Coordinates of C-alpha atoms in Angstrom, one line a residue:
X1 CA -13.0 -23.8 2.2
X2 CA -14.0 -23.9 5.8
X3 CA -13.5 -21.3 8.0
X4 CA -13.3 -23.6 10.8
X5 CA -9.8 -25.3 9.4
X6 CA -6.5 -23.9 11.1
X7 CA -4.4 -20.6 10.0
X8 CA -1.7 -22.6 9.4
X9 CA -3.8 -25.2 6.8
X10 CA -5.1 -22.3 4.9
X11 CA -2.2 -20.1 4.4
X12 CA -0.4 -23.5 2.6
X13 CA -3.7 -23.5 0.4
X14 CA -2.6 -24.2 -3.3
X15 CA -2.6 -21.2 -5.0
X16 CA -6.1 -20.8 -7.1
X17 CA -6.9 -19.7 -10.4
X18 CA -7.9 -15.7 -10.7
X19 CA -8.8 -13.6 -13.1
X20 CA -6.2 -11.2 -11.5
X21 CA -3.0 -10.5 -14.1
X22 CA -0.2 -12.5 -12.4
X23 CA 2.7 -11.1 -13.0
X24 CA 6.4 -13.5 -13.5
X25 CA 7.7 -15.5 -10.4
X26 CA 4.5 -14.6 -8.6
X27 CA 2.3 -16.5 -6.5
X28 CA -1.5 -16.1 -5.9
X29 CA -3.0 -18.2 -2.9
X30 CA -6.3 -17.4 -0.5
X31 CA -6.5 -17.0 3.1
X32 CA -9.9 -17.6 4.7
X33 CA -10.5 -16.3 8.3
X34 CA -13.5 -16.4 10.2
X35 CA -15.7 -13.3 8.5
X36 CA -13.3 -12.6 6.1
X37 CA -11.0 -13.9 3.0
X38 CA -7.5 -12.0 2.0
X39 CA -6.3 -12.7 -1.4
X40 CA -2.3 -12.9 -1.5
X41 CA 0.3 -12.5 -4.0
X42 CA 3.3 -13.9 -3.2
X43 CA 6.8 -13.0 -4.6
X44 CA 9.2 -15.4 -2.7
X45 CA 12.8 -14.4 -2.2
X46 CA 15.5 -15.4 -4.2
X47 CA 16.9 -18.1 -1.8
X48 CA 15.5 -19.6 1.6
X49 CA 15.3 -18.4 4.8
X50 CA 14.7 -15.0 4.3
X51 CA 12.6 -12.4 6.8
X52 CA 8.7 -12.0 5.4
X53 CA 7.6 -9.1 4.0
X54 CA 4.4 -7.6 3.6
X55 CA 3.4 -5.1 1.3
X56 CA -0.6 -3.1 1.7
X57 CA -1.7 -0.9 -0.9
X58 CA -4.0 2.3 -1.0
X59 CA -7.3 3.4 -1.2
X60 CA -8.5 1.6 -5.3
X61 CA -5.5 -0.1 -5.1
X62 CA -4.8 -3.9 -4.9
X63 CA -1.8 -6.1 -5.1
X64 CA -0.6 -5.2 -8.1
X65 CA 0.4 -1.9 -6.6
X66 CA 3.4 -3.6 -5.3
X67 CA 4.4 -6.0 -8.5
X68 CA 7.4 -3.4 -9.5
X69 CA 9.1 -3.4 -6.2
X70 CA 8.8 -6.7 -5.3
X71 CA 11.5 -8.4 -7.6
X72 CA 13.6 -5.6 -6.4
X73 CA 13.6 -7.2 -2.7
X74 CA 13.8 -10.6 -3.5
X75 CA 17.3 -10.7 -2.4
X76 CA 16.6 -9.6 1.2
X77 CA 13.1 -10.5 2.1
X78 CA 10.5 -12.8 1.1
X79 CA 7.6 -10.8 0.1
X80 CA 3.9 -11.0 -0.1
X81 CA 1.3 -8.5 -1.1
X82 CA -2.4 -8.6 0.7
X83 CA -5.4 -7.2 -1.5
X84 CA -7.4 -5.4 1.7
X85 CA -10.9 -6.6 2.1
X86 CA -13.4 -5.4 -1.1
X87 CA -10.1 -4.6 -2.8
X88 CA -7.8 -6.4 -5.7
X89 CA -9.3 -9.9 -5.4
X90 CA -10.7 -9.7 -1.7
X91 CA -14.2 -10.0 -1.3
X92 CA -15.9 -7.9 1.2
X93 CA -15.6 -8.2 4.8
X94 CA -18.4 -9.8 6.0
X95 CA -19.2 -6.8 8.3
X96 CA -19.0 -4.3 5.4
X97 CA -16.4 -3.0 8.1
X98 CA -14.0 -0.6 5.9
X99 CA -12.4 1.4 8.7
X100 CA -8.9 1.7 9.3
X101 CA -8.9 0.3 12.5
X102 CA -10.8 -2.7 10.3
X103 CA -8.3 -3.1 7.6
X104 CA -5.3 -2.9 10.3
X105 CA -7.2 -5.8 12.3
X106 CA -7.3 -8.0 8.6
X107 CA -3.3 -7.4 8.6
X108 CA -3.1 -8.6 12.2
X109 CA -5.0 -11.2 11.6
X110 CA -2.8 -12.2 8.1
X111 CA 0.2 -12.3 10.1
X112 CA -1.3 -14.3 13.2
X113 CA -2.5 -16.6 10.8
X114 CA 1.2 -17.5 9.8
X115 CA 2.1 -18.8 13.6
X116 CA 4.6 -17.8 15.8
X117 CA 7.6 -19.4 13.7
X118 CA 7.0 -16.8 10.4
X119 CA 8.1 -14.2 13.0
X120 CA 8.0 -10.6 12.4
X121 CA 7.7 -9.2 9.2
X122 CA 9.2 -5.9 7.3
X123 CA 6.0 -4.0 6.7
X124 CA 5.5 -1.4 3.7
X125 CA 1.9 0.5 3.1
X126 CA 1.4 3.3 0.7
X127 CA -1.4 6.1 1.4
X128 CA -4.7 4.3 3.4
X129 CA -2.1 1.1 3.8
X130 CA 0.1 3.7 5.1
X131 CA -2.0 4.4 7.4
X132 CA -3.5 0.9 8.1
X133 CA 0.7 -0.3 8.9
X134 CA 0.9 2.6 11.6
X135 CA -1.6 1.2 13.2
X136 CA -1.0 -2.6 12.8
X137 CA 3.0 -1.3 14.2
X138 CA 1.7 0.5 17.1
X139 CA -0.5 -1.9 18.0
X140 CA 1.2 -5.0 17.8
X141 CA 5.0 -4.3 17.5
X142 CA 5.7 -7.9 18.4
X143 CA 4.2 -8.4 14.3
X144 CA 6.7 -5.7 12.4
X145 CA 10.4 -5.9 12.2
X146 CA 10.6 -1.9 10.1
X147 CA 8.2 -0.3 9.0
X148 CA 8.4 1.2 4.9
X149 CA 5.4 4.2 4.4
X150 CA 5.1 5.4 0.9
X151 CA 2.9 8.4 1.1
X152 CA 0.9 7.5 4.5
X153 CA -2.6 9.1 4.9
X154 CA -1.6 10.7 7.8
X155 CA -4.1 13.5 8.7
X156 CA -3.3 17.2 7.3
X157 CA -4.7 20.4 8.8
X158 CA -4.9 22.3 5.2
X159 CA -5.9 19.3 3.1
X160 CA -4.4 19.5 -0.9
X161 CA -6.9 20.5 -2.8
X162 CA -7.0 17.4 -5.3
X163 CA -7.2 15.1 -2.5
X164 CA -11.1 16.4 -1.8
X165 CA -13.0 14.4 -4.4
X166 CA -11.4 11.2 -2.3
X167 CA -12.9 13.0 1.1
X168 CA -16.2 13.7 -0.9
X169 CA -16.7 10.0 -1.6
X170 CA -17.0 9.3 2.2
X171 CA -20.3 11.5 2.3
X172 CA -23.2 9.0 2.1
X173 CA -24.7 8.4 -1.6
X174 CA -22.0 10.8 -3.5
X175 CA -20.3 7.3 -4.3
X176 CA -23.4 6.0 -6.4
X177 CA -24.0 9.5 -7.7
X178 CA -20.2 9.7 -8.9
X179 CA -20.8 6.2 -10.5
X180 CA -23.7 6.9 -12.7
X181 CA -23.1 10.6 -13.8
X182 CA -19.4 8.5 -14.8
X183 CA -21.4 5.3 -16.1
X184 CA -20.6 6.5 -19.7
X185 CA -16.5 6.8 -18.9
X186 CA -14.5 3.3 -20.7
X187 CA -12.2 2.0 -18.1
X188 CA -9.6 3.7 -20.0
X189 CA -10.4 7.3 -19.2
X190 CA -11.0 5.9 -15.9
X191 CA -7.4 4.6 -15.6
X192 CA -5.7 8.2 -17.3
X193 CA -7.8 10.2 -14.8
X194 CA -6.1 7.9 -11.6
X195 CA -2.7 8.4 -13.2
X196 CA -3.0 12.1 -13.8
X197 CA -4.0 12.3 -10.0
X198 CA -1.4 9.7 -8.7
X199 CA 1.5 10.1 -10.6
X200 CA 4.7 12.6 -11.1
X201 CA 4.6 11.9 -14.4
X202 CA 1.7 9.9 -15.8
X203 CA 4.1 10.1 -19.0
X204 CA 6.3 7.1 -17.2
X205 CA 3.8 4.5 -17.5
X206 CA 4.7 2.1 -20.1
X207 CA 2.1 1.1 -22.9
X208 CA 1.7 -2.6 -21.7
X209 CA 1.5 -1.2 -18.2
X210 CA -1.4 1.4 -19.2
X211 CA -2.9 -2.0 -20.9
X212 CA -3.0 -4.3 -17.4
X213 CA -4.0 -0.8 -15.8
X214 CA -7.3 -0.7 -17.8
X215 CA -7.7 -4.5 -17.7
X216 CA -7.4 -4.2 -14.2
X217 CA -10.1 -1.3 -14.2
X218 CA -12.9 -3.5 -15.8
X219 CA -12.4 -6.2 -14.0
X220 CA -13.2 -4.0 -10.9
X221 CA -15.8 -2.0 -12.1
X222 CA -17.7 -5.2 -13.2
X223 CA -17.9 -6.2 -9.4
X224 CA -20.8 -5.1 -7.8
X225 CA -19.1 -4.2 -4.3
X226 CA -16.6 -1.6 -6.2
X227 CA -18.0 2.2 -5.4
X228 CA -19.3 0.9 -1.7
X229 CA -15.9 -0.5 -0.9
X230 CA -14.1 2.6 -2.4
X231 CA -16.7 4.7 -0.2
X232 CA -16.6 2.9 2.8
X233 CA -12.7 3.4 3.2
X234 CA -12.8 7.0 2.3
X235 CA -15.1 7.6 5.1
X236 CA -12.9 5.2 7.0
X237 CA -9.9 7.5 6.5
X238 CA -11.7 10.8 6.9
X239 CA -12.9 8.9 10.3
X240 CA -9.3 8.2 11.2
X241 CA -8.3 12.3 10.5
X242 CA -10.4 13.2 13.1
X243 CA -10.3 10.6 16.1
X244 CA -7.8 12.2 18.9
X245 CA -6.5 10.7 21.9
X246 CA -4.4 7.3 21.7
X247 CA -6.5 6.4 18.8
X248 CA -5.2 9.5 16.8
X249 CA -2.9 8.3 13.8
X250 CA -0.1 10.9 14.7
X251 CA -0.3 9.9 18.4
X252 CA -0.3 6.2 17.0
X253 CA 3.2 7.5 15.0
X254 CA 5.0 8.6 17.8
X255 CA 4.3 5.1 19.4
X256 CA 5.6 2.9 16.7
X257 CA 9.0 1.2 18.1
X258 CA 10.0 -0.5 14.3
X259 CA 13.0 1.3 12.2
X260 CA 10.7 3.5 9.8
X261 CA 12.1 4.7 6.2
X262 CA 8.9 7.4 4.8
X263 CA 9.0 7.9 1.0
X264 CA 7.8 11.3 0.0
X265 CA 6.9 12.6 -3.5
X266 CA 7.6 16.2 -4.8
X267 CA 4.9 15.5 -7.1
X268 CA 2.3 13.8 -5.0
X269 CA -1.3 15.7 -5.1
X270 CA -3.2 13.5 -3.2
X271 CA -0.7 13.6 0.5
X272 CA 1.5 17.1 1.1
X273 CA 5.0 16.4 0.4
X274 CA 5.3 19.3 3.7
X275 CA 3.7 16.5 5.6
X276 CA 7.4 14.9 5.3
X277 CA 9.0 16.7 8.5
X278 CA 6.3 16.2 10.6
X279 CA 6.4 12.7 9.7
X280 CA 10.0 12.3 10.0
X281 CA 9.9 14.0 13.8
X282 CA 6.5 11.5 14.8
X283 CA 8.0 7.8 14.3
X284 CA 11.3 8.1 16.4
X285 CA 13.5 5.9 14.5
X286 CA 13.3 7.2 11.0
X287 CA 14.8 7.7 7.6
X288 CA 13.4 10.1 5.2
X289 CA 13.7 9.3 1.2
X290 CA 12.1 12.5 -0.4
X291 CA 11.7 11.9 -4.7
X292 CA 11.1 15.7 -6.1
X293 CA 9.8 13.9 -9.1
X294 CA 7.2 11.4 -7.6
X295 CA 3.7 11.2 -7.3
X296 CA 2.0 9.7 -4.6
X297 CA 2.9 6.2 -5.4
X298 CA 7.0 6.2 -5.8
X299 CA 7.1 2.4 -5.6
X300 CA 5.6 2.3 -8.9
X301 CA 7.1 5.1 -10.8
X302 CA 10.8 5.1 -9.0
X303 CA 10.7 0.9 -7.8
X304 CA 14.6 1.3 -7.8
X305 CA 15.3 4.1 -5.7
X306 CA 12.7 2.8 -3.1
X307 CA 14.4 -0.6 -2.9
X308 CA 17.8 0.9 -2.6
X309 CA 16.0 2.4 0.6
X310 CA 14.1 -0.2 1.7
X311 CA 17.4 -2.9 1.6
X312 CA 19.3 -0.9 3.4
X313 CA 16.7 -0.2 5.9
X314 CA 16.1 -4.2 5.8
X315 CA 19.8 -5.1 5.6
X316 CA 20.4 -3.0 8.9
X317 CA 17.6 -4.2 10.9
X318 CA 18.5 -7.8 10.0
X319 CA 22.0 -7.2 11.0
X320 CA 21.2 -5.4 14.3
X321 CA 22.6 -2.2 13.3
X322 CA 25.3 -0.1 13.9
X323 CA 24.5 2.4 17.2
X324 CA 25.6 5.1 15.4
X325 CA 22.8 4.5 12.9
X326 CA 20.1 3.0 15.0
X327 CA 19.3 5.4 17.4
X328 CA 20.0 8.6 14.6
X329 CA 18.4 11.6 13.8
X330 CA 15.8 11.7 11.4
X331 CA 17.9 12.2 7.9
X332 CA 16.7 13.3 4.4
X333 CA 17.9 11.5 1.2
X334 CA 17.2 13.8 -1.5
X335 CA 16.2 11.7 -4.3
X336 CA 17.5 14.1 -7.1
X337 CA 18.9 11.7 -9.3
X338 CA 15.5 9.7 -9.2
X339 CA 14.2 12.1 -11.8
X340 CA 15.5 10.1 -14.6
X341 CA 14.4 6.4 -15.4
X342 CA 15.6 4.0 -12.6
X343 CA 14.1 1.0 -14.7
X344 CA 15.8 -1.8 -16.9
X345 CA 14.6 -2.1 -20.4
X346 CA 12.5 -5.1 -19.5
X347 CA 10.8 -3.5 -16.1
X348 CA 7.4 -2.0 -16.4
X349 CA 5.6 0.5 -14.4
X350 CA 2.0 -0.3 -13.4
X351 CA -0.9 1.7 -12.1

């Protein structure tokens, strides 16, 4: 596909075939910009004329990320996931650019691509996409309606101790070194090990979702771009820690104008549940949804208590809100009856 063809042509490309696990009522389609291609999944809403969505993952993460939440929205938004560059089913950028600032300006340029008539969208990021979305919101507010950050990578003084391996990665050649003192793991110890760091209860993953979890893992590991992309955007994020000025990430909080819900986990070792006050004072319009029991990805282990969040965060903005609610103080949802299972018998948690 050329690069030279217009935004609008490519993003009503017909959806191609992928090895990617597609799960029901989604769509895959590609989006190729000059320098770069975004792979898309596409969940769309349960009726027309819904406001977009769009939903980034974190650092390893892809798409898929976001395949339990989705359904949950379908009522109020019309949502697409975006695999970041080198991620999911992106290729790399063709700058090898991995920065935050770099991934924010792929999301910018996603949402450009769509023309001035998709409008604004309802943005969500967890960790690194956390991250990338305060950046694409401060930046561009014209391009995000609210903003939804599930455990943002929003720099820490005392760093938790689990999250250094992740900051190790970002020191040049402990990637490859990692990679072949690990060449003898299977995919599947591989996959265990990310859930023991990234969820509450690693117990909660279903046995078919462990399955596309470690079919997921080979299929990444076989592409030859896997440990520099993973690398790159660690030492993108420990970049982002330490930049000051406007270009600091909590500078870059306290300019974001979009109605922000931030969804902390208990549980989470990789971002400092603490980090949730500081977070909640930054972005000035905000709602705080804590989940004792959650790791650092809540959309996947407690999708229903996120959406119950996130619609009426949605539902709000889309109405105008209330001025009593709008302009409110910062409140705390204490998600203490998340600790049980918030799925139906046929939903599926997914790493």
């Amino acid at each position: 596909m050329s690069s030279t063809e217009l935004p609008e042509t490519l993003a009503a490309a017909v959806p191609r075939v992928s090895a990617v696990r597609v799960a029901e009522g989604e769509r895959l389609r590609t989006v190729s910009l000059p320098g770069l291609t975004l792979h898309v999944r596409a969940r769309p809403g349960t009726r027309s004329g819904l406001p977009r969505a769009l939903y980034v993952h974190g650092l390893g993460g892809s798409s898929q990320n976001w395949s339990d939440l989705m359904p949950l929205l379908a009522d109020v938004v019309d949502g697409e996931a975006v695999d970041l560059p080198g991620f999911g089913d992106s290729p790399p950028p063709g700058d090898r650019n991995y920065s935050v600032t770099a991934h924010a300006r792929a999301v910018i340029r996603l949402l450009d691509s769509g023309g001035p008539a998709r409008g604004p969208v309802h943005l969500f990021g967890n960790s690194l996409g956390g991250a990338v979305a305060t950046r694409v919101a401060a930046a561009r507010p014209d391009l995000v309606r609210t903003l939804t950050l599930v455990s943002p990578a929003l720099p820490e003084i005392r760093v938790q101790r689990q999250a250094l391996p992740t900051a190790l990665l970002a020191l040049p050649g402990v990637a490859s070194l990692f990679g072949r003192m690990t060449r003898e793991w299977t995919a599947e110890q591989r996959t265990r090990g990310v859930m023991a760091l990234c969820y509450g209860d690693p117990g909660r993953v279903s046995e078919e979702g462990l399955r596309h979890a470690v079919e997921e893992m080979e299929r990444r590991q076989s592409l030859p771009y896997f440990w520099d992309a993973m690398a790159r955007s660690a030492r993108g994020i420990v970049d982002a820690y330490t930049l000051g000025g406007q270009q600091g990430l909590w500078r870059q909080a306290e300019r974001v104008l979009a109605p922000t819900l931030l969804v902390y986990g208990g549980r989470d070792q990789l971002v400092s549940y603490r980090m949730a006050r500081k977070a909640s004072v930054a972005f000035r319009d905000s709602r705080l949804l804590t989940l004792p029991d959650a790791g650092h990805v809540a959309m996947m282990e407690y999708p229903r208590a996120v959406a119950e969040a996130a619609r009426a965060l949605v539902r709000e903005s889309e109405s105008g809100g209330a001025a009593s609610e709008t302009n409110r103080p910062a409140g705390r949802t204490d998600g203490e009856n998340a600790g049980g299972d918030d799925r139906s018998d046929d939903d599926s948690d997914r790493s």
